[in-house]
XYZ file of C-alpha atoms in Angstrom:
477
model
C -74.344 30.375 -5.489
C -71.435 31.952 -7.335
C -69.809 30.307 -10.276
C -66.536 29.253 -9.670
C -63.600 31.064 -11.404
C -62.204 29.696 -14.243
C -58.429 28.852 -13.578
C -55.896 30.320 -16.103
C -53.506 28.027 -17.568
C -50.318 27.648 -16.048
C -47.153 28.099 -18.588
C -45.439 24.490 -18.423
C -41.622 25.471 -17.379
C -38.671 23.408 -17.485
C -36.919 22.243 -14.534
C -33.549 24.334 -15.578
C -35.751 27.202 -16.026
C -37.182 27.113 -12.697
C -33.810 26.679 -11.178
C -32.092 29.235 -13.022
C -34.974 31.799 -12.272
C -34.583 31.137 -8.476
C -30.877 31.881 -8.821
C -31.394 34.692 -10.405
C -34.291 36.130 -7.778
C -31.432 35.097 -4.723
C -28.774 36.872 -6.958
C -30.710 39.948 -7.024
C -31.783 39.909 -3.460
C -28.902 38.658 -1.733
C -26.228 40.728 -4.332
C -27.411 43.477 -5.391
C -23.739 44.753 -6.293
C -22.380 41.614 -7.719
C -21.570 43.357 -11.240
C -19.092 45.907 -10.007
C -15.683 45.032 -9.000
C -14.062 44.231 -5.515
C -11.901 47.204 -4.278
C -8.374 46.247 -3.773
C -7.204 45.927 -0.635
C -3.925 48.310 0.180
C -2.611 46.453 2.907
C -2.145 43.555 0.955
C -0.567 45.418 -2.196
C 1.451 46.864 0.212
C 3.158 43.830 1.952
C 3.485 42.341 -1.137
C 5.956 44.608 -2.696
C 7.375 44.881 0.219
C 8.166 41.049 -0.040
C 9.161 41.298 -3.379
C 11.699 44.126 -2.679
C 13.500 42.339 -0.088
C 13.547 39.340 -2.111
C 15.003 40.961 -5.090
C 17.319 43.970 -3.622
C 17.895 42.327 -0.047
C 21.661 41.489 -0.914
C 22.560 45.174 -2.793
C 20.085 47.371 -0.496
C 22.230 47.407 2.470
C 25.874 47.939 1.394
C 28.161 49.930 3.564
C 28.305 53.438 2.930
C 31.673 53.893 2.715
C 31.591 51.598 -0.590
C 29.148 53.559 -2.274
C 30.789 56.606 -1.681
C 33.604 55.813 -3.244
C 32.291 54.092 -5.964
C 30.027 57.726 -6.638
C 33.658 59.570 -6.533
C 35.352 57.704 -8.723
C 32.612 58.576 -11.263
C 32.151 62.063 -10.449
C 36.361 61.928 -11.771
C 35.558 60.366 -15.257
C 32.498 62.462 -15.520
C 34.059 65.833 -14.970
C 35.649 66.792 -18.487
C 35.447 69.880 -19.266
C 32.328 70.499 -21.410
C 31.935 73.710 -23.698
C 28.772 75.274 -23.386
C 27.379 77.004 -26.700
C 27.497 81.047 -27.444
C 30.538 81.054 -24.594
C 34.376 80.494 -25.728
C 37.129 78.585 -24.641
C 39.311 80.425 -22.265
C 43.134 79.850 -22.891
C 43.187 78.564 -19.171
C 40.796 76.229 -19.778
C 43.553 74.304 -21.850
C 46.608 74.646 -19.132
C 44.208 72.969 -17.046
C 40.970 72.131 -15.091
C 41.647 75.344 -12.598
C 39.133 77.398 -14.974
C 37.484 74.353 -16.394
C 33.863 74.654 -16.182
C 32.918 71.648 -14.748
C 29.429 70.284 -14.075
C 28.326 68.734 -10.849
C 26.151 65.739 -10.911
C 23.107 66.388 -9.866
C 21.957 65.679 -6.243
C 19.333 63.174 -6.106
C 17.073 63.026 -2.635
C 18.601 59.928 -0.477
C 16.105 56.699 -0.731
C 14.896 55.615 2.832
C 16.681 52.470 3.729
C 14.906 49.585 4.154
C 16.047 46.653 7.469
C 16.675 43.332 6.267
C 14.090 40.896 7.868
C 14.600 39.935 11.033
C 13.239 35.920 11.991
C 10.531 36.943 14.018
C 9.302 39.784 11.909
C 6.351 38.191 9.334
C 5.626 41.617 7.466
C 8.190 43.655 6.043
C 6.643 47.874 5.154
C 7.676 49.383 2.606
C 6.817 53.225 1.680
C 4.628 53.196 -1.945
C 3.386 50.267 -4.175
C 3.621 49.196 -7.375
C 0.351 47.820 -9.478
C 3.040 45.649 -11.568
C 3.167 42.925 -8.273
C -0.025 42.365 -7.154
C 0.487 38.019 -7.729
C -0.144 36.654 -3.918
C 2.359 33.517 -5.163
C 5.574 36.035 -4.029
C 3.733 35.281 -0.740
C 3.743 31.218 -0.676
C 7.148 29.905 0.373
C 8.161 26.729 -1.687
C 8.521 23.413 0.223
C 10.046 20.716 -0.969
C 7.840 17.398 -1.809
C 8.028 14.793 1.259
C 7.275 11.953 -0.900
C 10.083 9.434 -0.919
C 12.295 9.420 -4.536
C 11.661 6.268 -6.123
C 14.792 4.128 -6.567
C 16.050 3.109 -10.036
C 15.274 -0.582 -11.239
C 16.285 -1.731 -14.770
C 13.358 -2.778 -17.345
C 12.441 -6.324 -17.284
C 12.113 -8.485 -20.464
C 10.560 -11.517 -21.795
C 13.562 -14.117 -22.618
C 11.581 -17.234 -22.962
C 8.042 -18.324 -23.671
C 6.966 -22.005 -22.187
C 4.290 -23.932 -24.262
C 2.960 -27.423 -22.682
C -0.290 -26.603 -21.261
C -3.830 -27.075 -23.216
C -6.183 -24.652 -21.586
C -5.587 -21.239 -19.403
C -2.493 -21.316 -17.020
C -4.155 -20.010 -13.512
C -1.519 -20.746 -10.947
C 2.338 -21.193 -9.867
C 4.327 -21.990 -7.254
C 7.999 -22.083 -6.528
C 9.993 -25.053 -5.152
C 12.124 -23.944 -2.072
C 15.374 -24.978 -3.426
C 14.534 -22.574 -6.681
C 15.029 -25.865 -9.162
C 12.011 -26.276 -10.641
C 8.722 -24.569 -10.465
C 4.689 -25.912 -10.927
C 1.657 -24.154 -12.672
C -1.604 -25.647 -13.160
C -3.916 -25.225 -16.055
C -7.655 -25.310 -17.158
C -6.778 -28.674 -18.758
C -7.139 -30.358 -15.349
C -3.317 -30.852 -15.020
C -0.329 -29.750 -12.883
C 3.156 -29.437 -14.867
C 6.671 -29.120 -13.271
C 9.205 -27.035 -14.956
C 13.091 -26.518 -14.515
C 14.182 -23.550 -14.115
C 17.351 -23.007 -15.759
C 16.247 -24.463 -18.626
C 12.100 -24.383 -19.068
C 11.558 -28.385 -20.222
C 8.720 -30.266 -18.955
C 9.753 -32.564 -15.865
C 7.082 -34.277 -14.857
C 2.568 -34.223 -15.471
C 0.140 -34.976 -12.888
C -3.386 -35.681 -13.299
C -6.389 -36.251 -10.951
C -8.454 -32.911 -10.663
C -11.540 -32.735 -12.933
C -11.498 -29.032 -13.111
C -8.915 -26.248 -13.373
C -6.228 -25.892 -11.236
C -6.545 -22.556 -8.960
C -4.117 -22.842 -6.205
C -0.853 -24.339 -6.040
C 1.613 -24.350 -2.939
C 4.469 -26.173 -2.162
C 5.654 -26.921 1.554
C 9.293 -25.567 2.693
C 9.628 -28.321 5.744
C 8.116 -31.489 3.383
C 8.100 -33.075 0.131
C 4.499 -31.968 -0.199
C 2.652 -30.065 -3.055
C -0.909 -28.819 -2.414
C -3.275 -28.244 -4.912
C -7.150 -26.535 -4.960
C -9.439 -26.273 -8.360
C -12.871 -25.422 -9.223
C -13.555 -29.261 -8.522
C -14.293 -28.160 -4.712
C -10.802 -30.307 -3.791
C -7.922 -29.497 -1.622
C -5.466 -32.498 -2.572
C -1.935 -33.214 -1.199
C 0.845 -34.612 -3.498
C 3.749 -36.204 -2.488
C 6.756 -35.543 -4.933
C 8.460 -38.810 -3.633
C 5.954 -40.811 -4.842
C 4.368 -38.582 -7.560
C 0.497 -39.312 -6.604
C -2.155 -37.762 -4.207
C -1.607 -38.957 -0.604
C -4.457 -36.833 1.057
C -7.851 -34.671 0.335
C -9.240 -32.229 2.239
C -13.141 -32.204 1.898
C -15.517 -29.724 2.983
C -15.586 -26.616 0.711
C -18.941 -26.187 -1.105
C -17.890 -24.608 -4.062
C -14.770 -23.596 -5.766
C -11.597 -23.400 -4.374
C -10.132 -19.981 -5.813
C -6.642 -19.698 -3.994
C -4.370 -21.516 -1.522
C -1.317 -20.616 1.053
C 0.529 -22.271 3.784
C 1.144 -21.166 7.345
C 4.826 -20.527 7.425
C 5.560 -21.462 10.817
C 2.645 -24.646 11.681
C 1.341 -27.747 9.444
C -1.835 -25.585 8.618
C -3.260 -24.768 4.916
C -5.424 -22.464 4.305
C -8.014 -22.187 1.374
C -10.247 -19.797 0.090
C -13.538 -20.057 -2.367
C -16.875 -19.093 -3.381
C -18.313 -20.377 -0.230
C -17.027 -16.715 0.891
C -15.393 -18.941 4.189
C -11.446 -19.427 4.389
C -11.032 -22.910 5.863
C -7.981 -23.629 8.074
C -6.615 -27.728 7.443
C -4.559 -29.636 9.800
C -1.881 -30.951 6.620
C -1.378 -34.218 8.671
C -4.974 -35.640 9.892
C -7.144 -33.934 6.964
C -9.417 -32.422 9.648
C -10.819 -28.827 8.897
C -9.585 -27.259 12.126
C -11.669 -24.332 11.751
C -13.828 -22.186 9.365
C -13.266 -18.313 8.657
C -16.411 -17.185 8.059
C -17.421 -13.138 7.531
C -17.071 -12.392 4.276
C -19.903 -11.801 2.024
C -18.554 -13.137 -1.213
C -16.118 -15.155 -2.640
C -12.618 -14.902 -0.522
C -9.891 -14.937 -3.652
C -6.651 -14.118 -2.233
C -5.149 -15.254 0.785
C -1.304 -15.025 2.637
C -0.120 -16.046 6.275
C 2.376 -15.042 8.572
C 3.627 -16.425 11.439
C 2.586 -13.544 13.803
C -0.682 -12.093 14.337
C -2.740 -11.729 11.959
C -1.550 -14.736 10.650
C -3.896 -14.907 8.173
C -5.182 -12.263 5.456
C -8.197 -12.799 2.879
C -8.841 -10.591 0.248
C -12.475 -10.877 -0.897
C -15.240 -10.334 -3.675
C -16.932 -7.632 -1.462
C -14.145 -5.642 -1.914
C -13.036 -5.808 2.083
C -9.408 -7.378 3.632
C -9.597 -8.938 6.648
C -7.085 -9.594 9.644
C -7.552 -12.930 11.393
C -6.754 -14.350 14.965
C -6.137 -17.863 14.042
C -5.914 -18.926 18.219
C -9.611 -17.817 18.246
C -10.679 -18.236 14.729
C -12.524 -14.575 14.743
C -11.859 -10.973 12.887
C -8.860 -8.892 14.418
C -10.063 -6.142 11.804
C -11.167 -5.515 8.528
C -10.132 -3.362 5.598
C -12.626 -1.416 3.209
C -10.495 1.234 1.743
C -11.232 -0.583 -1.738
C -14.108 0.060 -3.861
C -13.968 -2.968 -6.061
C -13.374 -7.000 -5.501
C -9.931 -7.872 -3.964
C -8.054 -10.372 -6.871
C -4.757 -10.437 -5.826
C -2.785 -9.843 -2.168
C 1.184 -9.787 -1.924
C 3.107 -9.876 1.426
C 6.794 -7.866 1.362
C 9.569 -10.176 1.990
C 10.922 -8.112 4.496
C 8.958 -4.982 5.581
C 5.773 -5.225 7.621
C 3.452 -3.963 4.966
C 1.374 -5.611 1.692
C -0.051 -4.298 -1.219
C -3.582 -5.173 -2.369
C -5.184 -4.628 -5.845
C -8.267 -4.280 -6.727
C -9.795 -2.796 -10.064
C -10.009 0.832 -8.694
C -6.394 1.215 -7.443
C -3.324 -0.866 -5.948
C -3.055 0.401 -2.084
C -0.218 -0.758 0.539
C -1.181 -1.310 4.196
C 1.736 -1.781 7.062
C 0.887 -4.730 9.260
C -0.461 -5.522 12.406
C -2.447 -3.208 12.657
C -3.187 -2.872 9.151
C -2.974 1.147 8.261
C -3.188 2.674 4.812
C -0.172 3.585 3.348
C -0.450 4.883 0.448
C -1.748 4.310 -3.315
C 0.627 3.633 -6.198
C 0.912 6.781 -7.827
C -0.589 5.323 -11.038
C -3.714 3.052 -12.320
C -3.508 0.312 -14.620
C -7.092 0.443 -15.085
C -8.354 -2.868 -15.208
C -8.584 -6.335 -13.220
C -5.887 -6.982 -11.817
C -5.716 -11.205 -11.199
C -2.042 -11.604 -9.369
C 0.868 -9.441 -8.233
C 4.111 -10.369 -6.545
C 6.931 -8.146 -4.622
C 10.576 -9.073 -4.719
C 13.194 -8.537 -1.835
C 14.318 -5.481 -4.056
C 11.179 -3.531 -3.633
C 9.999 -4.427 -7.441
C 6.223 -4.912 -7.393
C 5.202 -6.334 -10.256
C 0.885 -6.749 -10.991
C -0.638 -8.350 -14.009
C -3.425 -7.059 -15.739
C -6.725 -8.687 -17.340
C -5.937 -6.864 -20.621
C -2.542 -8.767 -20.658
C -0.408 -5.649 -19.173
C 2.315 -6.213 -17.014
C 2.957 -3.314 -14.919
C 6.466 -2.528 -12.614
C 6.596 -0.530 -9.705
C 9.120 0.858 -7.314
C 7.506 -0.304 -3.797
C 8.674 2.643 -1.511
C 7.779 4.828 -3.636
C 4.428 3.685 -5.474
C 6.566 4.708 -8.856
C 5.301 2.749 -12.100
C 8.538 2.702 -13.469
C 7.096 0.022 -16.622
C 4.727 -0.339 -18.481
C 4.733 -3.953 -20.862
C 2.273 -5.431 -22.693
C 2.314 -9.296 -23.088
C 2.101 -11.036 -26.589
C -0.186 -13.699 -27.511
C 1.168 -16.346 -28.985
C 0.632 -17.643 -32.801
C -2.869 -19.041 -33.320
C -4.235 -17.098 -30.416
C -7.379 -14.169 -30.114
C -6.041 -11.200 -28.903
C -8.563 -11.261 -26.422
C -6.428 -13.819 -24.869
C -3.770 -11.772 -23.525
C -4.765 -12.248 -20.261
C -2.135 -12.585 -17.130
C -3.736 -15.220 -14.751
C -1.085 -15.776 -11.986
C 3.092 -14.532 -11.875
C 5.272 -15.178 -9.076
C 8.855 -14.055 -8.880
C 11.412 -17.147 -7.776
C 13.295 -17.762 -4.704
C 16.029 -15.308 -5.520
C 13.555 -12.416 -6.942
C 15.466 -12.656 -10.290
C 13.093 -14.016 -12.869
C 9.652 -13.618 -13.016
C 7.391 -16.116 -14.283
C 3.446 -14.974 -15.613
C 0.922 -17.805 -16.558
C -1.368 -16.410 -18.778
C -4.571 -17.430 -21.137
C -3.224 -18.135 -24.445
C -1.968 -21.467 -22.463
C 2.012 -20.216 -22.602
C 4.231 -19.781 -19.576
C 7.047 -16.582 -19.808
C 9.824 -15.871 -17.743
C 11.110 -12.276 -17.308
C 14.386 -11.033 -16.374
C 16.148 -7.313 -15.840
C 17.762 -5.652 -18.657
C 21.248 -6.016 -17.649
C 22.484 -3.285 -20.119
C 20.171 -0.432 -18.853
C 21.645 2.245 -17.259
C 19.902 5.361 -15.899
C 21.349 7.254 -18.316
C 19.538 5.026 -21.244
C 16.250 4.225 -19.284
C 15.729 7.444 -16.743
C 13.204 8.180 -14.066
C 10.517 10.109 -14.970
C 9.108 10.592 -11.954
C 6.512 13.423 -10.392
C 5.480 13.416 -7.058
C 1.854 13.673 -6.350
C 0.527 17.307 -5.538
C -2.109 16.279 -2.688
C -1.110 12.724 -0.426
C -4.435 11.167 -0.460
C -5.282 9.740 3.049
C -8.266 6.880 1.851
């Protein structure tokens, strides 16, 4: 029997190796040219001047003759002095007059063939000879205009007044309907009402045993509603100052609140990942929204279908039919968790934000828009739109972004400032909401201070211009 053969030893070779050896055995099989240089193609070199000669001479190339006729006599007349040529001298004629002037003619150049001005329906214009000096295919691309809407100017907003009162992170607001006074509730287990006009503390009430995370306030009673971490859903009554109702049922956190505009119906939202639909009056959970994976953080209604919108921890929106208490359609052009949902005053659209981008959607039917043309670039917890078109989002990091709403312009950038005493980690915007009239905007934020924003009154567009780009490539997802 034959001894085996002894194997030789295989070189150990890197992956990049390998891979750059194969592309160099399919370069030399499949290329074997691929070092010398394309030939040029004529044709093209050719229509190209041609484009660029009609584009530069198309207004002197085709001038009546008659003009240019005269024009060449009338300089054949200052060029014909008498000139003397050497070894030959002047004649006494020659100074009575030009009759034995030797005169030279100008010379006679060959006649250039004319070229037609383009005609509509003709694409290619052909032109006799090239030049190498145009050979850029951009003479070839016609310019169009950009399509995207022109943002419209807003004036900065400023800070005019910081609100202190609260022990623990501010994390929600609402607005009364009569625009006198407004309520935020804190991580100190309390609900404050402000005024308006003038920021003082009107009134404190207690009962929740966790922070406050939704607040609403109803336009057709004297109700406020209320939702914290507690797993409660209580109803105030501002008559009487105390809690009237609670609404049990949710088996975590509440994160976020709204009522229906139209119907006594609230509508809550927490890390049960269901949105639960309350009749106001009997306390009864009339039904449960259930499909979400995660925790449902941001909710609005409307009084047509959907009348009901969640934004969600697994990064999808979803349209509800609140008759049959099922999923019209859901969203999932996001990539990260849904914080923060705002529903325009008067167009059929809302804007989302999410960590990856802030993206509008036109309702029913819920289509994408567009994104805003910029990214903040971090978590965005609340955002608000004005009857103006002023979108206004705040940021983890304590930035307070503006942008033009048809548009998607950011048009401001501001930074909030902690207060005195406080880490800077805590420049944090939890909630904002603009007031009834969409003239002062109010952000509740973590170093436990309230502020109220309002436009620069004396910016101009001259002082504060738009600098505004439109995007090169609309992106469709």
């Amino acid at each position: 029997m034959a001894a085996p053969m002894a194997e030789l030893p295989v070189e150990p070779q890197s992956l990049r190796k390998l891979s750059l050896k194969s592309l160099k055995r399919g370069l030399d099989l499949f290329a074997p040219s691929h070092g010398s240089s394309l030939p040029l193609d004529s044709e093209s070199k050719r229509i190209r001047v041609s484009y660029k000669v009609t584009a530069e001479y198309g207004r002197v190339k085709n001038l009546p003759i008659e003009e240019t006729q005269d024009k060449s006599k009338d300089k054949s007349k200052q060029s014909s002095a008498p000139l003397a040529l050497p070894g030959i001298p002047e004649s006494k004629d020659s100074q009575k007059g030009d009759q034995g002037a030797l005169v030279m003619a100008p010379p006679i150049l060959p006649k250039a063939p004319e070229l037609a001005m383009p005609s509509k329906s003709s694409a290619v214009i052909s032109v006799p000879g090239s030049s190498d000096r145009y050979t850029s295919s951009s003479a070839l691309i016609e310019r169009i205009a950009s399509k995207w809407p022109k943002p419209v100017w807003h004036p900065p907003w400023k800070n005019y007044r910081v609100i202190s009162g609260h022990l623990g992170w501010v994390r929600s607001i609402a607005f009364d309907p009569s625009n006198t006074w407004f309520c935020t509730g804190s991580a100190d287990r309390t609900i404050k009402i402000w005024d308006v006009a003038s920021g003082r503390l009107k009134l404190t009430l207690t009962g929740h045993i966790e922070q406050i995370r939704g607040l609403a306030v109803s336009q057709r009673h004297t109700y406020l509603f209320s939702a914290g971490d507690d797993k409660q859903v209580k109803c105030w009554d501002l008559e009487q100052n105390k809690v009237i109702r609670s609404y049990h049922g949710h088996l975590s956190g509440v994160y976020c609140l709204a009522l229906h505009p139209t119907i006594d119906v609230l509508l809550t939202g927490g890390r049960d990942s269901v949105c639960r639909v309350w009749d106001i009056r009997t306390k009864a959970m009339v039904c449960a929204l259930t499909g979400h994976e995660n925790t449902v953080c941001s909710v609005f209604s409307r009084p047509t279908d959907p009348q009901v919108v969640t934004g969600s921890h697994d990064t999808t929106i979803k349209f509800w039919d609140l008759v049959a208490g099922k999923t019209m359609a859901t969203v999932t052009h996001h990539k990260k968790s849904v914080r923060a949902m705002a529903l325009h005053p008067k167009e059929h659209a809302f804007a989302s934000a999410s960590a990856d981008n802030i993206k509008k959607f036109s309702l029913p039917k819920g289509e994408f828009l567009h994104n805003m043309l910029s990214q903040q670039k971090t978590i965005i917890n609340s955002m608000a739109v004005n009857e103006d078109g002023v979108l206004a989002t705040g940021g983890d990091n304590g930035s307070l972004w503006f942008w033009d709403w048809k548009s998607g312009h950011n048009f401001q950038q501001g930074q909030t400032i902690v207060q005195p005493g406080s880490l800077d980690s805590e420049a944090c915007i939890y909630a904002l909401s603009y007031d009834m009239s969409g003239s002062r905007l109010v952000t509740c934020e973590a170093d436990k201070t309230i502020k109220m924003w309002k436009e620069d009154l004396s910016a101009t567009p001259e002082t504060h211009p738009l600098n505004f780009r439109p995007p090169k490539d609309q992106r469709r997802f």
